Amino acid sequence: MKLYDHAMSANCLKPRILLAQLRLEYERVGVDIFDRDRHGQLARNPTKLVPVLETDDGAFIPESGAIMLFLAEGTPFLPPPGVDRARVHQWLFFEQNQLEPGLAVARFMKRMGLADHAPEVYKNRFNQGRRALDALAAGLADGRPFLAGDTYSVADIQVYAYAHTAGEVDLELPSAVADWVARVEATPGFVNDLEPIPMRESS
Ligand SMILES: N[C@@H](CCC(=O)N[C@@H](CS)C(=O)NCC(=O)O)C(=O)O
């Protein structure tokens, strides 16, 4: 398998964590996401975004959530169909609708020196990220250790990826979220090789 990837992208961190925990061999293909010519490399992905997984059969699977569900099928990282599986889907959709559009964009804007150029946009994304972290804390309030219940799943990896970057935009994690982050990081085979986005001064 090949993972089309960027070292600073938390969307790409998600499959990297899962592939490591599943002990699957794969080739990492770095994509320069600032280079418009990457469209040749990712021509078979309609959005041209990373991550994309290329299977051994040559199929292209874009979208982090789709990659996670594909890789997790038949493993302990995805509960069987039923309520716990629905909880996994719930948090995957939440991540894409609420958490990622807030924190990923705020992180990118802040680190690239763009927040001062568009303060209203930055504030909007920052606030969306903060609300998403509060929602995550509320979701963890039932005392169960992981998002789909008692068992660690792809939902935890998917949501962890951006939740744990909150400090990069000076957002403090609610304590229930900080405790859950620590539990995720303590799972067997967990690796976090996300590279920080270097801080650029706004010009
Ligand atoms: N919904 C997609 C989002 C993917 C995405 O936004 N990838 C970013 C890197 S984090 C990218 O490729 N950006 C390049 C661009 O915007 O041109 C997913 O979850 O995989």
PDB file of C-alpha atoms and ligand atoms in Angstrom:
ATOM      1  CA  MET A   1       0.000   0.000   0.000  1.00  0.00           C
ATOM      2  CA  LYS A   2       0.976   3.615  -0.479  1.00  0.00           C
ATOM      3  CA  LEU A   3      -0.093   6.576   1.625  1.00  0.00           C
ATOM      4  CA  TYR A   4      -0.014   9.936  -0.137  1.00  0.00           C
ATOM      5  CA  ASP A   5       0.813  12.101   2.756  1.00  0.00           C
ATOM      6  CA  HIS A   6       2.122  15.317   4.316  1.00  0.00           C
ATOM      7  CA  ALA A   7       4.132  15.274   7.542  1.00  0.00           C
ATOM      8  CA  MET A   8       2.440  18.383   9.033  1.00  0.00           C
ATOM      9  CA  SER A   9      -1.114  17.300   8.182  1.00  0.00           C
ATOM     10  CA  ALA A  10      -3.115  15.890  11.063  1.00  0.00           C
ATOM     11  CA  ASN A  11      -5.554  14.485   8.487  1.00  0.00           C
ATOM     12  CA  CYS A  12      -2.630  12.349   7.321  1.00  0.00           C
ATOM     13  CA  LEU A  13      -1.589  11.530  10.887  1.00  0.00           C
ATOM     14  CA  LYS A  14      -4.824   9.553  11.330  1.00  0.00           C
ATOM     15  CA  PRO A  15      -3.973   6.718   8.897  1.00  0.00           C
ATOM     16  CA  ARG A  16      -0.337   6.804  10.015  1.00  0.00           C
ATOM     17  CA  ILE A  17      -1.414   6.043  13.588  1.00  0.00           C
ATOM     18  CA  LEU A  18      -3.787   3.275  12.484  1.00  0.00           C
ATOM     19  CA  LEU A  19      -1.291   1.692  10.082  1.00  0.00           C
ATOM     20  CA  ALA A  20       1.291   1.621  12.887  1.00  0.00           C
ATOM     21  CA  GLN A  21      -1.164   0.102  15.372  1.00  0.00           C
ATOM     22  CA  LEU A  22      -2.234  -2.506  12.801  1.00  0.00           C
ATOM     23  CA  ARG A  23       1.479  -3.177  12.095  1.00  0.00           C
ATOM     24  CA  LEU A  24       0.858  -2.856   8.352  1.00  0.00           C
ATOM     25  CA  GLU A  25       3.689  -2.173   5.933  1.00  0.00           C
ATOM     26  CA  TYR A  26       3.208   0.746   3.570  1.00  0.00           C
ATOM     27  CA  GLU A  27       5.124   3.270   1.540  1.00  0.00           C
ATOM     28  CA  ARG A  28       4.810   6.919   2.455  1.00  0.00           C
ATOM     29  CA  VAL A  29       4.668   9.202  -0.579  1.00  0.00           C
ATOM     30  CA  GLY A  30       5.186  12.812   0.446  1.00  0.00           C
ATOM     31  CA  VAL A  31       3.023  15.298  -1.453  1.00  0.00           C
ATOM     32  CA  ASP A  32       3.905  18.965  -1.557  1.00  0.00           C
ATOM     33  CA  ILE A  33       0.461  20.382  -0.841  1.00  0.00           C
ATOM     34  CA  PHE A  34       1.654  23.894  -1.682  1.00  0.00           C
ATOM     35  CA  ASP A  35       2.632  22.811  -5.175  1.00  0.00           C
ATOM     36  CA  ARG A  36      -0.165  23.053  -7.731  1.00  0.00           C
ATOM     37  CA  ASP A  37       1.555  20.372  -9.842  1.00  0.00           C
ATOM     38  CA  ARG A  38       0.600  17.790  -7.241  1.00  0.00           C
ATOM     39  CA  HIS A  39      -2.618  17.485  -9.206  1.00  0.00           C
ATOM     40  CA  GLY A  40      -0.733  15.146 -11.548  1.00  0.00           C
ATOM     41  CA  GLN A  41       0.272  12.940  -8.629  1.00  0.00           C
ATOM     42  CA  LEU A  42      -3.243  12.855  -7.178  1.00  0.00           C
ATOM     43  CA  ALA A  43      -5.144  12.989 -10.458  1.00  0.00           C
ATOM     44  CA  ARG A  44      -7.420  10.150  -9.380  1.00  0.00           C
ATOM     45  CA  ASN A  45      -8.566  11.963  -6.239  1.00  0.00           C
ATOM     46  CA  PRO A  46     -11.419  14.347  -7.144  1.00  0.00           C
ATOM     47  CA  THR A  47     -10.446  16.824  -4.403  1.00  0.00           C
ATOM     48  CA  LYS A  48      -6.652  16.561  -4.958  1.00  0.00           C
ATOM     49  CA  LEU A  49      -6.225  16.602  -1.166  1.00  0.00           C
ATOM     50  CA  VAL A  50      -4.198  14.306   1.067  1.00  0.00           C
ATOM     51  CA  PRO A  51      -4.363  11.766   2.603  1.00  0.00           C
ATOM     52  CA  VAL A  52      -5.009   9.197  -0.112  1.00  0.00           C
ATOM     53  CA  LEU A  53      -4.449   5.480   0.336  1.00  0.00           C
ATOM     54  CA  GLU A  54      -3.480   3.431  -2.703  1.00  0.00           C
ATOM     55  CA  THR A  55      -4.244  -0.225  -2.097  1.00  0.00           C
ATOM     56  CA  ASP A  56      -2.113  -3.115  -3.325  1.00  0.00           C
ATOM     57  CA  ASP A  57      -4.757  -3.561  -6.064  1.00  0.00           C
ATOM     58  CA  GLY A  58      -4.215   0.015  -7.245  1.00  0.00           C
ATOM     59  CA  ALA A  59      -7.467   1.470  -5.861  1.00  0.00           C
ATOM     60  CA  PHE A  60      -7.300   5.088  -4.659  1.00  0.00           C
ATOM     61  CA  ILE A  61      -9.138   5.860  -1.407  1.00  0.00           C
ATOM     62  CA  PRO A  62      -9.259   9.574  -0.489  1.00  0.00           C
ATOM     63  CA  GLU A  63     -10.781  11.122   2.681  1.00  0.00           C
ATOM     64  CA  SER A  64      -9.285  10.254   6.026  1.00  0.00           C
ATOM     65  CA  GLY A  65     -12.549   8.799   7.388  1.00  0.00           C
ATOM     66  CA  ALA A  66     -12.970   6.483   4.404  1.00  0.00           C
ATOM     67  CA  ILE A  67      -9.353   5.327   4.724  1.00  0.00           C
ATOM     68  CA  MET A  68      -9.788   4.637   8.425  1.00  0.00           C
ATOM     69  CA  LEU A  69     -12.971   2.598   7.904  1.00  0.00           C
ATOM     70  CA  PHE A  70     -11.381   0.667   5.044  1.00  0.00           C
ATOM     71  CA  LEU A  71      -8.266  -0.222   7.036  1.00  0.00           C
ATOM     72  CA  ALA A  72     -10.182  -1.030  10.214  1.00  0.00           C
ATOM     73  CA  GLU A  73     -12.719  -3.408   8.648  1.00  0.00           C
ATOM     74  CA  GLY A  74     -12.545  -6.779  10.418  1.00  0.00           C
ATOM     75  CA  THR A  75     -10.125  -5.531  13.091  1.00  0.00           C
ATOM     76  CA  PRO A  76     -10.693  -4.638  16.758  1.00  0.00           C
ATOM     77  CA  PHE A  77     -10.493  -0.951  15.765  1.00  0.00           C
ATOM     78  CA  LEU A  78     -14.039  -1.084  14.312  1.00  0.00           C
ATOM     79  CA  PRO A  79     -16.930  -2.528  16.329  1.00  0.00           C
ATOM     80  CA  PRO A  80     -19.366  -4.856  14.538  1.00  0.00           C
ATOM     81  CA  PRO A  81     -22.530  -3.322  13.012  1.00  0.00           C
ATOM     82  CA  GLY A  82     -24.827  -1.991  15.721  1.00  0.00           C
ATOM     83  CA  VAL A  83     -24.899   0.863  18.185  1.00  0.00           C
ATOM     84  CA  ASP A  84     -21.150   0.966  18.883  1.00  0.00           C
ATOM     85  CA  ARG A  85     -20.455   1.055  15.116  1.00  0.00           C
ATOM     86  CA  ALA A  86     -22.988   3.911  14.853  1.00  0.00           C
ATOM     87  CA  ARG A  87     -21.071   5.746  17.593  1.00  0.00           C
ATOM     88  CA  VAL A  88     -17.900   5.408  15.517  1.00  0.00           C
ATOM     89  CA  HIS A  89     -19.690   6.952  12.553  1.00  0.00           C
ATOM     90  CA  GLN A  90     -21.140   9.668  14.798  1.00  0.00           C
ATOM     91  CA  TRP A  91     -17.652  10.812  15.832  1.00  0.00           C
ATOM     92  CA  LEU A  92     -16.196  10.496  12.346  1.00  0.00           C
ATOM     93  CA  PHE A  93     -18.909  12.828  11.012  1.00  0.00           C
ATOM     94  CA  PHE A  94     -18.487  15.162  14.002  1.00  0.00           C
ATOM     95  CA  GLU A  95     -14.783  15.370  13.335  1.00  0.00           C
ATOM     96  CA  GLN A  96     -15.289  16.368   9.706  1.00  0.00           C
ATOM     97  CA  ASN A  97     -18.197  18.766  10.353  1.00  0.00           C
ATOM     98  CA  GLN A  98     -17.151  20.453  13.570  1.00  0.00           C
ATOM     99  CA  LEU A  99     -13.666  19.780  14.837  1.00  0.00           C
ATOM    100  CA  GLU A 100     -11.540  19.706  11.693  1.00  0.00           C
ATOM    101  CA  PRO A 101     -13.090  22.783  10.003  1.00  0.00           C
ATOM    102  CA  GLY A 102     -12.457  24.709  13.241  1.00  0.00           C
ATOM    103  CA  LEU A 103      -9.099  23.550  14.539  1.00  0.00           C
ATOM    104  CA  ALA A 104      -7.385  22.569  11.282  1.00  0.00           C
ATOM    105  CA  VAL A 105      -8.109  25.923   9.676  1.00  0.00           C
ATOM    106  CA  ALA A 106      -7.297  27.939  12.820  1.00  0.00           C
ATOM    107  CA  ARG A 107      -4.023  26.015  13.230  1.00  0.00           C
ATOM    108  CA  PHE A 108      -3.063  26.594   9.609  1.00  0.00           C
ATOM    109  CA  MET A 109      -3.980  30.295   9.706  1.00  0.00           C
ATOM    110  CA  LYS A 110      -2.162  30.960  12.952  1.00  0.00           C
ATOM    111  CA  ARG A 111       1.033  29.114  12.088  1.00  0.00           C
ATOM    112  CA  MET A 112       1.201  30.542   8.560  1.00  0.00           C
ATOM    113  CA  GLY A 113       0.819  34.110   9.795  1.00  0.00           C
ATOM    114  CA  LEU A 114      -2.605  34.468   8.176  1.00  0.00           C
ATOM    115  CA  ALA A 115      -4.699  35.068  11.307  1.00  0.00           C
ATOM    116  CA  ASP A 116      -3.882  38.800  11.400  1.00  0.00           C
ATOM    117  CA  HIS A 117      -4.843  39.203   7.734  1.00  0.00           C
ATOM    118  CA  ALA A 118      -8.342  37.805   8.222  1.00  0.00           C
ATOM    119  CA  PRO A 119      -9.093  38.159  11.958  1.00  0.00           C
ATOM    120  CA  GLU A 120     -12.839  37.603  11.547  1.00  0.00           C
ATOM    121  CA  VAL A 121     -12.261  34.329   9.703  1.00  0.00           C
ATOM    122  CA  TYR A 122      -9.676  33.256  12.269  1.00  0.00           C
ATOM    123  CA  LYS A 123     -12.000  34.073  15.180  1.00  0.00           C
ATOM    124  CA  ASN A 124     -14.833  32.154  13.547  1.00  0.00           C
ATOM    125  CA  ARG A 125     -12.694  29.031  13.051  1.00  0.00           C
ATOM    126  CA  PHE A 126     -11.119  29.324  16.511  1.00  0.00           C
ATOM    127  CA  ASN A 127     -14.559  29.553  18.115  1.00  0.00           C
ATOM    128  CA  GLN A 128     -15.805  26.599  16.099  1.00  0.00           C
ATOM    129  CA  GLY A 129     -12.809  24.615  17.348  1.00  0.00           C
ATOM    130  CA  ARG A 130     -13.498  25.624  20.944  1.00  0.00           C
ATOM    131  CA  ARG A 131     -17.158  24.645  20.670  1.00  0.00           C
ATOM    132  CA  ALA A 132     -16.142  21.299  19.171  1.00  0.00           C
ATOM    133  CA  LEU A 133     -13.779  20.615  22.088  1.00  0.00           C
ATOM    134  CA  ASP A 134     -16.603  21.416  24.515  1.00  0.00           C
ATOM    135  CA  ALA A 135     -18.865  19.012  22.617  1.00  0.00           C
ATOM    136  CA  LEU A 136     -16.150  16.378  22.789  1.00  0.00           C
ATOM    137  CA  ALA A 137     -15.902  16.882  26.552  1.00  0.00           C
ATOM    138  CA  ALA A 138     -19.688  16.483  26.807  1.00  0.00           C
ATOM    139  CA  GLY A 139     -19.479  13.283  24.768  1.00  0.00           C
ATOM    140  CA  LEU A 140     -16.903  11.887  27.158  1.00  0.00           C
ATOM    141  CA  ALA A 141     -18.926  12.846  30.229  1.00  0.00           C
ATOM    142  CA  ASP A 142     -20.608   9.431  30.501  1.00  0.00           C
ATOM    143  CA  GLY A 143     -17.376   8.125  32.025  1.00  0.00           C
ATOM    144  CA  ARG A 144     -16.696   5.534  29.350  1.00  0.00           C
ATOM    145  CA  PRO A 145     -13.026   5.591  28.370  1.00  0.00           C
ATOM    146  CA  PHE A 146     -13.303   5.883  24.595  1.00  0.00           C
ATOM    147  CA  LEU A 147     -15.638   7.551  22.118  1.00  0.00           C
ATOM    148  CA  ALA A 148     -17.467   4.431  20.977  1.00  0.00           C
ATOM    149  CA  GLY A 149     -17.652   3.115  24.526  1.00  0.00           C
ATOM    150  CA  ASP A 150     -15.317   0.777  26.335  1.00  0.00           C
ATOM    151  CA  THR A 151     -13.129  -0.077  23.358  1.00  0.00           C
ATOM    152  CA  TYR A 152     -10.572   2.071  21.548  1.00  0.00           C
ATOM    153  CA  SER A 153     -11.582   2.509  17.892  1.00  0.00           C
ATOM    154  CA  VAL A 154     -10.857   4.482  14.729  1.00  0.00           C
ATOM    155  CA  ALA A 155     -13.163   7.180  16.110  1.00  0.00           C
ATOM    156  CA  ASP A 156     -10.610   7.929  18.826  1.00  0.00           C
ATOM    157  CA  ILE A 157      -7.777   8.205  16.311  1.00  0.00           C
ATOM    158  CA  GLN A 158      -9.808  10.372  13.947  1.00  0.00           C
ATOM    159  CA  VAL A 159     -10.837  12.842  16.653  1.00  0.00           C
ATOM    160  CA  TYR A 160      -7.466  12.773  18.442  1.00  0.00           C
ATOM    161  CA  ALA A 161      -5.627  14.000  15.344  1.00  0.00           C
ATOM    162  CA  TYR A 162      -6.814  17.604  15.533  1.00  0.00           C
ATOM    163  CA  ALA A 163      -8.004  17.693  19.165  1.00  0.00           C
ATOM    164  CA  HIS A 164      -4.452  17.227  20.379  1.00  0.00           C
ATOM    165  CA  THR A 165      -3.250  20.233  18.311  1.00  0.00           C
ATOM    166  CA  ALA A 166      -5.451  22.659  20.283  1.00  0.00           C
ATOM    167  CA  GLY A 167      -2.376  24.042  22.074  1.00  0.00           C
ATOM    168  CA  GLU A 168      -1.018  25.255  18.729  1.00  0.00           C
ATOM    169  CA  VAL A 169      -3.846  27.818  18.689  1.00  0.00           C
ATOM    170  CA  ASP A 170      -3.569  28.454  22.446  1.00  0.00           C
ATOM    171  CA  LEU A 171      -6.744  26.544  23.252  1.00  0.00           C
ATOM    172  CA  GLU A 172      -6.724  24.626  26.503  1.00  0.00           C
ATOM    173  CA  LEU A 173      -8.223  21.144  26.425  1.00  0.00           C
ATOM    174  CA  PRO A 174     -11.153  20.549  28.789  1.00  0.00           C
ATOM    175  CA  SER A 175      -9.941  18.134  31.479  1.00  0.00           C
ATOM    176  CA  ALA A 176     -12.109  15.229  30.231  1.00  0.00           C
ATOM    177  CA  VAL A 177     -10.545  15.679  26.795  1.00  0.00           C
ATOM    178  CA  ALA A 178      -6.996  15.944  28.178  1.00  0.00           C
ATOM    179  CA  ASP A 179      -7.531  12.687  30.120  1.00  0.00           C
ATOM    180  CA  TRP A 180      -8.895  10.972  26.991  1.00  0.00           C
ATOM    181  CA  VAL A 181      -5.919  12.236  24.914  1.00  0.00           C
ATOM    182  CA  ALA A 182      -3.607  10.606  27.468  1.00  0.00           C
ATOM    183  CA  ARG A 183      -5.569   7.328  27.223  1.00  0.00           C
ATOM    184  CA  VAL A 184      -5.355   7.381  23.420  1.00  0.00           C
ATOM    185  CA  GLU A 185      -1.598   8.025  23.518  1.00  0.00           C
ATOM    186  CA  ALA A 186      -1.167   5.092  25.929  1.00  0.00           C
ATOM    187  CA  THR A 187      -2.752   2.520  23.574  1.00  0.00           C
ATOM    188  CA  PRO A 188      -0.397  -0.211  22.275  1.00  0.00           C
ATOM    189  CA  GLY A 189       1.700   0.761  19.283  1.00  0.00           C
ATOM    190  CA  PHE A 190       0.528   4.378  19.301  1.00  0.00           C
ATOM    191  CA  VAL A 191       2.820   6.775  17.420  1.00  0.00           C
ATOM    192  CA  ASN A 192       2.438  10.490  16.865  1.00  0.00           C
ATOM    193  CA  ASP A 193       4.927  11.720  14.281  1.00  0.00           C
ATOM    194  CA  LEU A 194       3.008  14.884  13.355  1.00  0.00           C
ATOM    195  CA  GLU A 195       5.422  17.660  12.485  1.00  0.00           C
ATOM    196  CA  PRO A 196       4.528  21.144  13.692  1.00  0.00           C
ATOM    197  CA  ILE A 197       3.783  23.826  11.116  1.00  0.00           C
ATOM    198  CA  PRO A 198       6.679  26.285  11.518  1.00  0.00           C
ATOM    199  CA  MET A 199       5.477  29.614  12.867  1.00  0.00           C
ATOM    200  CA  ARG A 200       5.605  32.351  10.223  1.00  0.00           C
ATOM    201  CA  GLU A 201       5.370  36.025  11.017  1.00  0.00           C
ATOM    202  CA  SER A 202       2.448  37.785   9.365  1.00  0.00           C
ATOM    203  CA  SER A 203       3.695  40.164   6.681  1.00  0.00           C
TER     204      SER A 203
HETATM  205  N1  LIG B   1     -11.812  15.862   4.434  1.00  0.00           N
HETATM  206  C1  LIG B   1     -10.461  15.568   4.036  1.00  0.00           C
HETATM  207  C2  LIG B   1      -9.613  16.820   4.217  1.00  0.00           C
HETATM  208  C3  LIG B   1      -8.236  16.657   3.584  1.00  0.00           C
HETATM  209  C4  LIG B   1      -7.437  17.953   3.615  1.00  0.00           C
HETATM  210  O1  LIG B   1      -7.973  19.054   3.864  1.00  0.00           O
HETATM  211  N2  LIG B   1      -6.123  17.802   3.351  1.00  0.00           N
HETATM  212  C5  LIG B   1      -5.247  18.954   3.328  1.00  0.00           C
HETATM  213  C6  LIG B   1      -4.018  18.671   4.212  1.00  0.00           C
HETATM  214  S1  LIG B   1      -4.520  18.589   5.912  1.00  0.00           S
HETATM  215  C7  LIG B   1      -4.754  19.227   1.918  1.00  0.00           C
HETATM  216  O2  LIG B   1      -4.513  18.312   1.165  1.00  0.00           O
HETATM  217  N3  LIG B   1      -4.606  20.511   1.586  1.00  0.00           N
HETATM  218  C8  LIG B   1      -4.127  20.954   0.297  1.00  0.00           C
HETATM  219  C9  LIG B   1      -4.973  22.025  -0.307  1.00  0.00           C
HETATM  220  O3  LIG B   1      -5.873  22.549   0.375  1.00  0.00           O
HETATM  221  O4  LIG B   1      -4.750  22.358  -1.459  1.00  0.00           O
HETATM  222  C10 LIG B   1      -9.916  14.400   4.884  1.00  0.00           C
HETATM  223  O5  LIG B   1     -10.371  14.208   6.005  1.00  0.00           O
HETATM  224  O6  LIG B   1      -9.059  13.650   4.376  1.00  0.00           O
END
